[in-house]
């Protein structure tokens, strides 16, 4: 079974979630003694494209048409349909994102494939094609068998380890031929979040809640984040009260993060917040209330006043560097 994987980029760089998708696709292709072809669309650095070989892609099809930089859904679905036909691919893997989720749905209709979304592990192919999906924003799993010959799969962020062992991929130019019918939405304006480290892709996140008392106290968290090289996040009430910008709001109704380390300071751990962080590899909770629900989801916890703990933690990290 030939496996195709769509890779997303941001300012010319391949996203971490896409490298995870390529590694996942490689592990899946190995089950069928087949190889992985990645599809990259838009303006992307050449070294980034060939570097996908290290993550498991043998070949990369690249359409450099700048139209793809606009984030439209239909052109991506059409390009993937064309690539899957060209490569006779029976499985197409996409990383989880709002664009990929929508493109996967359109693609599955275009190529008459079964759609499996938000996979958390490799499918079990010992008896058909059984998948395990994360549902209800990470609170439950669902097992399904995909019966159609062709499959379109989206991968939950953080569900696959990034492989770094392969050699460079062979990059081929690809013409997907976007039609006017694909330009079904006119993009009026795109507002991008500012900041050196963008929250959805961050490896380390320092997040603050209402326990921080007010925006004037955020310098303390920014100092910790800067020391660690982390992005900053917050709970919903914090952004609702405009202590922090809305693009930092983490949770069910905000940004979903899957960093290696999530440090939650003065956040109670409501289910709506946990829904956005439950893919984090390590969770550290700092809260003065030992009964705060967040401690149940934590790998490490510090019961203490943030205003005493954070400066000491920052100093200790600086000293250890
Ligand atoms: C439909 C819906 C969607 C929602 N979506 C989201 C979402 O996406 N993201 C989200 O975050 N919330 C969301 N919420 C809100 C959510 O239910 C909680 O109200 C919110 O997460 C609580 O934020 P908080 O933990 O910052 O504040 P609080 O619940 O007020 O908790 C503050 C915490 O800080 C601790 N604290 C106080 N002082 C200190 C100190 N000095 N040092 C250390 N700790 C201290 C307290 O012990 C407490 O645990 C949603 C709610 C609804 C109904």
mmCIF file with all atom_site columns, C-alpha atoms in Angstrom, residues 30-123:
data_model
loop_
_atom_site.group_PDB
_atom_site.id
_atom_site.type_symbol
_atom_site.label_atom_id
_atom_site.label_alt_id
_atom_site.label_comp_id
_atom_site.label_asym_id
_atom_site.label_entity_id
_atom_site.label_seq_id
_atom_site.pdbx_PDB_ins_code
_atom_site.Cartn_x
_atom_site.Cartn_y
_atom_site.Cartn_z
_atom_site.occupancy
_atom_site.B_iso_or_equiv
_atom_site.pdbx_formal_charge
_atom_site.auth_seq_id
_atom_site.auth_comp_id
_atom_site.auth_asym_id
_atom_site.auth_atom_id
_atom_site.pdbx_PDB_model_num
ATOM 1  C CA . UNK A 1 30  ? 6.912   -0.219 6.663  1.00 0.00 ? 30  UNK A CA 1
ATOM 2  C CA . UNK A 1 31  ? 4.023   -2.530 7.560  1.00 0.00 ? 31  UNK A CA 1
ATOM 3  C CA . UNK A 1 32  ? 3.392   -2.972 3.818  1.00 0.00 ? 32  UNK A CA 1
ATOM 4  C CA . UNK A 1 33  ? 7.073   -2.852 2.728  1.00 0.00 ? 33  UNK A CA 1
ATOM 5  C CA . UNK A 1 34  ? 6.289   0.362  0.892  1.00 0.00 ? 34  UNK A CA 1
ATOM 6  C CA . UNK A 1 35  ? 7.713   3.891  0.905  1.00 0.00 ? 35  UNK A CA 1
ATOM 7  C CA . UNK A 1 36  ? 6.430   7.364  1.753  1.00 0.00 ? 36  UNK A CA 1
ATOM 8  C CA . UNK A 1 37  ? 5.903   10.254 -0.640 1.00 0.00 ? 37  UNK A CA 1
ATOM 9  C CA . UNK A 1 38  ? 5.383   13.678 0.935  1.00 0.00 ? 38  UNK A CA 1
ATOM 10 C CA . UNK A 1 39  ? 3.382   16.438 -0.748 1.00 0.00 ? 39  UNK A CA 1
ATOM 11 C CA . UNK A 1 40  ? 4.557   19.985 0.017  1.00 0.00 ? 40  UNK A CA 1
ATOM 12 C CA . UNK A 1 41  ? 2.626   23.003 -1.283 1.00 0.00 ? 41  UNK A CA 1
ATOM 13 C CA . UNK A 1 42  ? 3.650   26.650 -1.469 1.00 0.00 ? 42  UNK A CA 1
ATOM 14 C CA . UNK A 1 43  ? 6.823   28.527 -0.574 1.00 0.00 ? 43  UNK A CA 1
ATOM 15 C CA . UNK A 1 44  ? 9.145   26.219 1.386  1.00 0.00 ? 44  UNK A CA 1
ATOM 16 C CA . UNK A 1 45  ? 12.956  26.266 1.832  1.00 0.00 ? 45  UNK A CA 1
ATOM 17 C CA . UNK A 1 46  ? 14.718  23.661 -0.357 1.00 0.00 ? 46  UNK A CA 1
ATOM 18 C CA . UNK A 1 47  ? 16.714  22.242 2.567  1.00 0.00 ? 47  UNK A CA 1
ATOM 19 C CA . UNK A 1 48  ? 13.497  21.756 4.514  1.00 0.00 ? 48  UNK A CA 1
ATOM 20 C CA . UNK A 1 49  ? 12.062  19.685 1.662  1.00 0.00 ? 49  UNK A CA 1
ATOM 21 C CA . UNK A 1 50  ? 15.033  17.347 1.220  1.00 0.00 ? 50  UNK A CA 1
ATOM 22 C CA . UNK A 1 51  ? 15.341  17.169 5.033  1.00 0.00 ? 51  UNK A CA 1
ATOM 23 C CA . UNK A 1 52  ? 11.977  15.379 5.159  1.00 0.00 ? 52  UNK A CA 1
ATOM 24 C CA . UNK A 1 53  ? 13.985  12.295 4.146  1.00 0.00 ? 53  UNK A CA 1
ATOM 25 C CA . UNK A 1 54  ? 15.388  12.196 7.681  1.00 0.00 ? 54  UNK A CA 1
ATOM 26 C CA . UNK A 1 55  ? 11.834  11.909 8.998  1.00 0.00 ? 55  UNK A CA 1
ATOM 27 C CA . UNK A 1 56  ? 11.023  8.999  6.672  1.00 0.00 ? 56  UNK A CA 1
ATOM 28 C CA . UNK A 1 57  ? 9.985   10.366 3.243  1.00 0.00 ? 57  UNK A CA 1
ATOM 29 C CA . UNK A 1 58  ? 11.678  8.797  0.218  1.00 0.00 ? 58  UNK A CA 1
ATOM 30 C CA . UNK A 1 59  ? 10.317  11.366 -2.233 1.00 0.00 ? 59  UNK A CA 1
ATOM 31 C CA . UNK A 1 60  ? 8.811   14.860 -1.926 1.00 0.00 ? 60  UNK A CA 1
ATOM 32 C CA . UNK A 1 61  ? 6.412   16.279 -4.529 1.00 0.00 ? 61  UNK A CA 1
ATOM 33 C CA . UNK A 1 62  ? 6.622   20.069 -4.365 1.00 0.00 ? 62  UNK A CA 1
ATOM 34 C CA . UNK A 1 63  ? 4.258   22.543 -6.008 1.00 0.00 ? 63  UNK A CA 1
ATOM 35 C CA . UNK A 1 64  ? 5.755   25.973 -5.246 1.00 0.00 ? 64  UNK A CA 1
ATOM 36 C CA . UNK A 1 65  ? 2.662   27.911 -6.470 1.00 0.00 ? 65  UNK A CA 1
ATOM 37 C CA . UNK A 1 66  ? 2.299   30.848 -4.045 1.00 0.00 ? 66  UNK A CA 1
ATOM 38 C CA . UNK A 1 67  ? -1.509  30.479 -4.106 1.00 0.00 ? 67  UNK A CA 1
ATOM 39 C CA . UNK A 1 68  ? -0.986  27.688 -1.550 1.00 0.00 ? 68  UNK A CA 1
ATOM 40 C CA . UNK A 1 69  ? 0.475   30.196 0.937  1.00 0.00 ? 69  UNK A CA 1
ATOM 41 C CA . UNK A 1 70  ? -2.989  31.730 1.375  1.00 0.00 ? 70  UNK A CA 1
ATOM 42 C CA . UNK A 1 71  ? -4.296  28.823 3.445  1.00 0.00 ? 71  UNK A CA 1
ATOM 43 C CA . UNK A 1 72  ? -7.259  27.901 1.250  1.00 0.00 ? 72  UNK A CA 1
ATOM 44 C CA . UNK A 1 73  ? -8.726  24.440 1.812  1.00 0.00 ? 73  UNK A CA 1
ATOM 45 C CA . UNK A 1 74  ? -9.998  23.427 -1.643 1.00 0.00 ? 74  UNK A CA 1
ATOM 46 C CA . UNK A 1 75  ? -6.663  23.778 -3.514 1.00 0.00 ? 75  UNK A CA 1
ATOM 47 C CA . UNK A 1 76  ? -4.953  21.557 -0.927 1.00 0.00 ? 76  UNK A CA 1
ATOM 48 C CA . UNK A 1 77  ? -7.661  18.882 -1.264 1.00 0.00 ? 77  UNK A CA 1
ATOM 49 C CA . UNK A 1 78  ? -7.431  19.008 -5.082 1.00 0.00 ? 78  UNK A CA 1
ATOM 50 C CA . UNK A 1 79  ? -3.617  18.843 -5.051 1.00 0.00 ? 79  UNK A CA 1
ATOM 51 C CA . UNK A 1 80  ? -3.660  15.839 -2.726 1.00 0.00 ? 80  UNK A CA 1
ATOM 52 C CA . UNK A 1 81  ? -6.281  14.100 -4.873 1.00 0.00 ? 81  UNK A CA 1
ATOM 53 C CA . UNK A 1 82  ? -4.080  14.597 -7.946 1.00 0.00 ? 82  UNK A CA 1
ATOM 54 C CA . UNK A 1 83  ? -0.934  13.419 -6.119 1.00 0.00 ? 83  UNK A CA 1
ATOM 55 C CA . UNK A 1 84  ? -2.696  10.343 -4.732 1.00 0.00 ? 84  UNK A CA 1
ATOM 56 C CA . UNK A 1 85  ? -3.830  9.415  -8.243 1.00 0.00 ? 85  UNK A CA 1
ATOM 57 C CA . UNK A 1 86  ? -0.355  10.024 -9.720 1.00 0.00 ? 86  UNK A CA 1
ATOM 58 C CA . UNK A 1 87  ? 1.330   7.920  -7.004 1.00 0.00 ? 87  UNK A CA 1
ATOM 59 C CA . UNK A 1 88  ? -1.463  5.283  -6.837 1.00 0.00 ? 88  UNK A CA 1
ATOM 60 C CA . UNK A 1 89  ? -1.590  5.934  -3.094 1.00 0.00 ? 89  UNK A CA 1
ATOM 61 C CA . UNK A 1 90  ? -4.080  3.962  -1.043 1.00 0.00 ? 90  UNK A CA 1
ATOM 62 C CA . UNK A 1 91  ? -3.419  5.871  2.204  1.00 0.00 ? 91  UNK A CA 1
ATOM 63 C CA . UNK A 1 92  ? -3.098  9.651  2.643  1.00 0.00 ? 92  UNK A CA 1
ATOM 64 C CA . UNK A 1 93  ? -1.923  10.971 6.034  1.00 0.00 ? 93  UNK A CA 1
ATOM 65 C CA . UNK A 1 94  ? -2.410  14.602 7.121  1.00 0.00 ? 94  UNK A CA 1
ATOM 66 C CA . UNK A 1 95  ? -1.203  16.364 10.286 1.00 0.00 ? 95  UNK A CA 1
ATOM 67 C CA . UNK A 1 96  ? -3.977  17.697 12.536 1.00 0.00 ? 96  UNK A CA 1
ATOM 68 C CA . UNK A 1 97  ? -4.772  21.377 11.948 1.00 0.00 ? 97  UNK A CA 1
ATOM 69 C CA . UNK A 1 98  ? -7.895  23.299 11.050 1.00 0.00 ? 98  UNK A CA 1
ATOM 70 C CA . UNK A 1 99  ? -6.777  23.457 7.397  1.00 0.00 ? 99  UNK A CA 1
ATOM 71 C CA . UNK A 1 100 ? -5.830  19.765 7.212  1.00 0.00 ? 100 UNK A CA 1
ATOM 72 C CA . UNK A 1 101 ? -9.026  18.643 8.969  1.00 0.00 ? 101 UNK A CA 1
ATOM 73 C CA . UNK A 1 102 ? -11.146 20.419 6.367  1.00 0.00 ? 102 UNK A CA 1
ATOM 74 C CA . UNK A 1 103 ? -8.922  19.349 3.447  1.00 0.00 ? 103 UNK A CA 1
ATOM 75 C CA . UNK A 1 104 ? -9.020  15.701 4.639  1.00 0.00 ? 104 UNK A CA 1
ATOM 76 C CA . UNK A 1 105 ? -12.825 15.704 4.607  1.00 0.00 ? 105 UNK A CA 1
ATOM 77 C CA . UNK A 1 106 ? -12.926 17.130 1.048  1.00 0.00 ? 106 UNK A CA 1
ATOM 78 C CA . UNK A 1 107 ? -10.179 14.776 -0.110 1.00 0.00 ? 107 UNK A CA 1
ATOM 79 C CA . UNK A 1 108 ? -11.951 11.676 1.210  1.00 0.00 ? 108 UNK A CA 1
ATOM 80 C CA . UNK A 1 109 ? -15.038 12.606 -0.835 1.00 0.00 ? 109 UNK A CA 1
ATOM 81 C CA . UNK A 1 110 ? -12.950 13.360 -3.950 1.00 0.00 ? 110 UNK A CA 1
ATOM 82 C CA . UNK A 1 111 ? -11.121 10.018 -3.926 1.00 0.00 ? 111 UNK A CA 1
ATOM 83 C CA . UNK A 1 112 ? -13.931 7.907  -2.332 1.00 0.00 ? 112 UNK A CA 1
ATOM 84 C CA . UNK A 1 113 ? -11.849 7.050  0.717  1.00 0.00 ? 113 UNK A CA 1
ATOM 85 C CA . UNK A 1 114 ? -12.776 6.181  4.311  1.00 0.00 ? 114 UNK A CA 1
ATOM 86 C CA . UNK A 1 115 ? -11.891 9.055  6.650  1.00 0.00 ? 115 UNK A CA 1
ATOM 87 C CA . UNK A 1 116 ? -10.252 8.385  10.022 1.00 0.00 ? 116 UNK A CA 1
ATOM 88 C CA . UNK A 1 117 ? -9.520  11.506 12.072 1.00 0.00 ? 117 UNK A CA 1
ATOM 89 C CA . UNK A 1 118 ? -7.357  12.335 15.084 1.00 0.00 ? 118 UNK A CA 1
ATOM 90 C CA . UNK A 1 119 ? -5.446  9.031  15.230 1.00 0.00 ? 119 UNK A CA 1
ATOM 91 C CA . UNK A 1 120 ? -3.357  8.496  18.355 1.00 0.00 ? 120 UNK A CA 1
ATOM 92 C CA . UNK A 1 121 ? -1.397  5.424  17.276 1.00 0.00 ? 121 UNK A CA 1
ATOM 93 C CA . UNK A 1 122 ? -0.543  3.282  14.260 1.00 0.00 ? 122 UNK A CA 1
ATOM 94 C CA . UNK A 1 123 ? -3.511  1.351  12.840 1.00 0.00 ? 123 UNK A CA 1
#
